[in-house]
């Protein structure tokens, strides 16, 4: 089943680091860039598709460790969304098993893992599946480690 509540493009204001963001997608795309003014331009855009287009620009420098941190950035945006909106949280917690997310193969996979992790973290301790959560946390850590090493090996600014 597909849930619109889990879409990163869903307009659903959330506060992250003292700023209000219209969607997970706007936060994610803005965090790619070093330029604070360009980040702000993306933050002010409510349309998720337009945020995505702005995020494809290479006119502005991307943060050096983007490949290493991008999954964590999307996790932070979604965590804020579900923590700050009780109805969305209820929908997420009501799901069972693997979550199929939409998107390109990389993001279909990782958005599913992000949602599964947040679901377990937001469940009450007695309802939480610690084994599943531990496995997900290990997978997130492995992703970061792998991309950190790839950046070092290539001596690029990733």
Short mmCIF file of C-alpha atoms in Angstrom, two decimals:
data_model
loop_
_atom_site.label_atom_id
_atom_site.label_comp_id
_atom_site.label_asym_id
_atom_site.label_seq_id
_atom_site.Cartn_x
_atom_site.Cartn_y
_atom_site.Cartn_z
CA UNK A 1 0.00 0.00 0.00
CA UNK A 2 1.20 3.51 -0.82
CA UNK A 3 0.72 6.23 1.78
CA UNK A 4 0.77 9.88 0.70
CA UNK A 5 1.77 10.71 4.30
CA UNK A 6 5.16 9.13 3.66
CA UNK A 7 5.95 11.12 0.52
CA UNK A 8 8.96 13.43 0.86
CA UNK A 9 7.18 15.94 -1.38
CA UNK A 10 4.18 16.19 0.98
CA UNK A 11 3.70 19.82 2.02
CA UNK A 12 3.70 19.56 5.77
CA UNK A 13 5.57 22.27 7.63
CA UNK A 14 8.23 21.23 10.10
CA UNK A 15 10.85 23.02 12.13
CA UNK A 16 14.45 21.92 11.82
CA UNK A 17 17.28 23.86 13.46
CA UNK A 18 14.99 26.83 14.13
CA UNK A 19 13.71 27.19 10.56
CA UNK A 20 10.37 26.17 9.11
CA UNK A 21 10.54 23.90 6.06
CA UNK A 22 7.56 23.16 3.79
CA UNK A 23 8.56 19.54 3.06
CA UNK A 24 11.23 16.92 3.55
CA UNK A 25 12.22 17.42 -0.07
CA UNK A 26 12.85 21.15 0.39
CA UNK A 27 15.09 20.49 3.41
CA UNK A 28 16.97 17.71 1.64
CA UNK A 29 17.60 19.67 -1.56
CA UNK A 30 18.67 22.80 0.32
CA UNK A 31 21.14 20.93 2.52
CA UNK A 32 23.08 19.85 -0.60
CA UNK A 33 24.46 23.33 -1.04
CA UNK A 34 27.05 25.42 0.77
CA UNK A 35 25.53 28.72 -0.40
CA UNK A 36 23.20 29.98 2.34
CA UNK A 37 21.25 32.27 -0.01
CA UNK A 38 20.57 29.39 -2.39
CA UNK A 39 19.51 27.20 0.54
CA UNK A 40 17.08 29.93 1.51
CA UNK A 41 15.70 30.12 -2.04
CA UNK A 42 14.97 26.40 -1.92
CA UNK A 43 13.45 26.65 1.57
CA UNK A 44 10.98 29.28 0.39
CA UNK A 45 9.77 27.03 -2.47
CA UNK A 46 6.75 24.96 -1.41
CA UNK A 47 6.39 22.85 -4.55
CA UNK A 48 8.39 19.65 -4.08
CA UNK A 49 9.00 19.19 -7.79
CA UNK A 50 10.41 22.71 -8.06
CA UNK A 51 12.62 22.01 -5.03
CA UNK A 52 13.90 18.91 -6.76
CA UNK A 53 14.71 20.92 -9.90
CA UNK A 54 16.52 23.57 -7.82
CA UNK A 55 18.47 20.77 -6.17
CA UNK A 56 19.80 19.59 -9.53
CA UNK A 57 21.63 22.88 -10.11
CA UNK A 58 25.42 22.71 -10.29
CA UNK A 59 25.73 26.48 -10.41
CA UNK A 60 26.37 26.35 -6.64
CA UNK A 61 28.89 24.19 -4.79
CA UNK A 62 27.58 21.03 -3.15
CA UNK A 63 28.74 20.30 0.39
CA UNK A 64 31.94 18.22 0.20
CA UNK A 65 30.65 15.13 1.99
CA UNK A 66 27.18 15.05 0.40
CA UNK A 67 27.34 11.39 -0.64
CA UNK A 68 28.25 10.43 2.90
CA UNK A 69 25.54 12.46 4.63
CA UNK A 70 22.60 12.52 2.20
CA UNK A 71 20.79 9.54 3.72
CA UNK A 72 21.17 11.05 7.20
CA UNK A 73 19.85 14.40 5.93
CA UNK A 74 16.72 12.74 4.54
CA UNK A 75 16.34 10.80 7.80
CA UNK A 76 16.49 14.06 9.82
CA UNK A 77 13.82 15.67 7.63
CA UNK A 78 11.48 12.70 7.93
CA UNK A 79 12.11 12.31 11.66
CA UNK A 80 11.09 15.95 12.18
CA UNK A 81 7.99 15.48 10.02
CA UNK A 82 6.71 12.46 11.92
CA UNK A 83 7.65 13.78 15.36
CA UNK A 84 5.88 17.08 14.75
CA UNK A 85 2.66 15.73 13.17
CA UNK A 86 0.75 13.24 15.30
CA UNK A 87 -1.60 12.08 12.52
CA UNK A 88 1.34 11.29 10.24
CA UNK A 89 3.07 9.53 13.13
CA UNK A 90 -0.03 7.38 13.72
CA UNK A 91 -0.12 6.31 10.07
CA UNK A 92 3.57 5.39 10.10
CA UNK A 93 3.37 3.47 13.36
CA UNK A 94 0.33 1.54 12.11
CA UNK A 95 2.36 -0.03 9.28
CA UNK A 96 3.93 -3.46 9.54
CA UNK A 97 6.86 -5.10 7.79
CA UNK A 98 8.96 -3.56 5.07
CA UNK A 99 7.89 -0.21 3.69
CA UNK A 100 7.97 0.19 -0.08
CA UNK A 101 8.85 3.76 -0.96
CA UNK A 102 8.71 5.40 -4.35
CA UNK A 103 11.57 6.97 -6.27
CA UNK A 104 14.65 6.05 -8.21
CA UNK A 105 16.09 2.68 -7.07
CA UNK A 106 18.57 4.22 -4.62
CA UNK A 107 15.91 6.36 -2.94
CA UNK A 108 13.15 3.78 -3.13
CA UNK A 109 15.43 1.55 -1.07
CA UNK A 110 16.73 4.16 1.39
CA UNK A 111 13.43 5.98 1.89
CA UNK A 112 11.92 2.64 2.86
CA UNK A 113 14.72 2.05 5.39
CA UNK A 114 14.40 5.60 6.72
CA UNK A 115 10.67 5.16 7.31
CA UNK A 116 11.15 1.73 8.93
CA UNK A 117 13.80 3.15 11.27
CA UNK A 118 11.65 6.12 12.28
CA UNK A 119 8.64 3.85 12.79
CA UNK A 120 10.60 1.72 15.27
CA UNK A 121 12.08 4.77 17.01
CA UNK A 122 8.65 6.38 17.45
CA UNK A 123 6.95 3.28 18.79
CA UNK A 124 6.65 2.92 22.53
CA UNK A 125 9.53 0.89 24.03
CA UNK A 126 7.27 -2.12 24.63
CA UNK A 127 6.06 -2.08 21.00
CA UNK A 128 9.46 -1.46 19.44
CA UNK A 129 11.22 -4.28 17.60
CA UNK A 130 14.77 -3.78 18.93
CA UNK A 131 16.19 -6.44 16.62
CA UNK A 132 14.86 -4.67 13.52
CA UNK A 133 15.98 -1.27 14.81
CA UNK A 134 19.49 -2.54 15.57
CA UNK A 135 19.79 -4.00 12.07
CA UNK A 136 18.61 -0.73 10.49
CA UNK A 137 21.04 1.36 12.56
CA UNK A 138 23.89 -0.92 11.49
CA UNK A 139 22.87 -0.53 7.85
CA UNK A 140 22.85 3.28 8.16
CA UNK A 141 26.28 3.23 9.79
CA UNK A 142 27.65 0.94 7.06
CA UNK A 143 26.37 3.31 4.37
CA UNK A 144 28.16 6.29 5.98
CA UNK A 145 31.36 4.33 6.50
CA UNK A 146 31.43 3.02 2.93
CA UNK A 147 30.93 6.48 1.44
CA UNK A 148 33.45 8.08 3.78
CA UNK A 149 36.06 5.54 2.60
CA UNK A 150 35.15 6.03 -1.07
CA UNK A 151 35.71 9.78 -0.68
CA UNK A 152 39.12 9.21 0.89
CA UNK A 153 40.16 6.68 -1.79
CA UNK A 154 39.21 8.92 -4.68
CA UNK A 155 40.76 11.99 -2.98
CA UNK A 156 37.83 13.91 -4.36
CA UNK A 157 35.69 16.41 -2.54
CA UNK A 158 32.71 14.02 -2.83
#
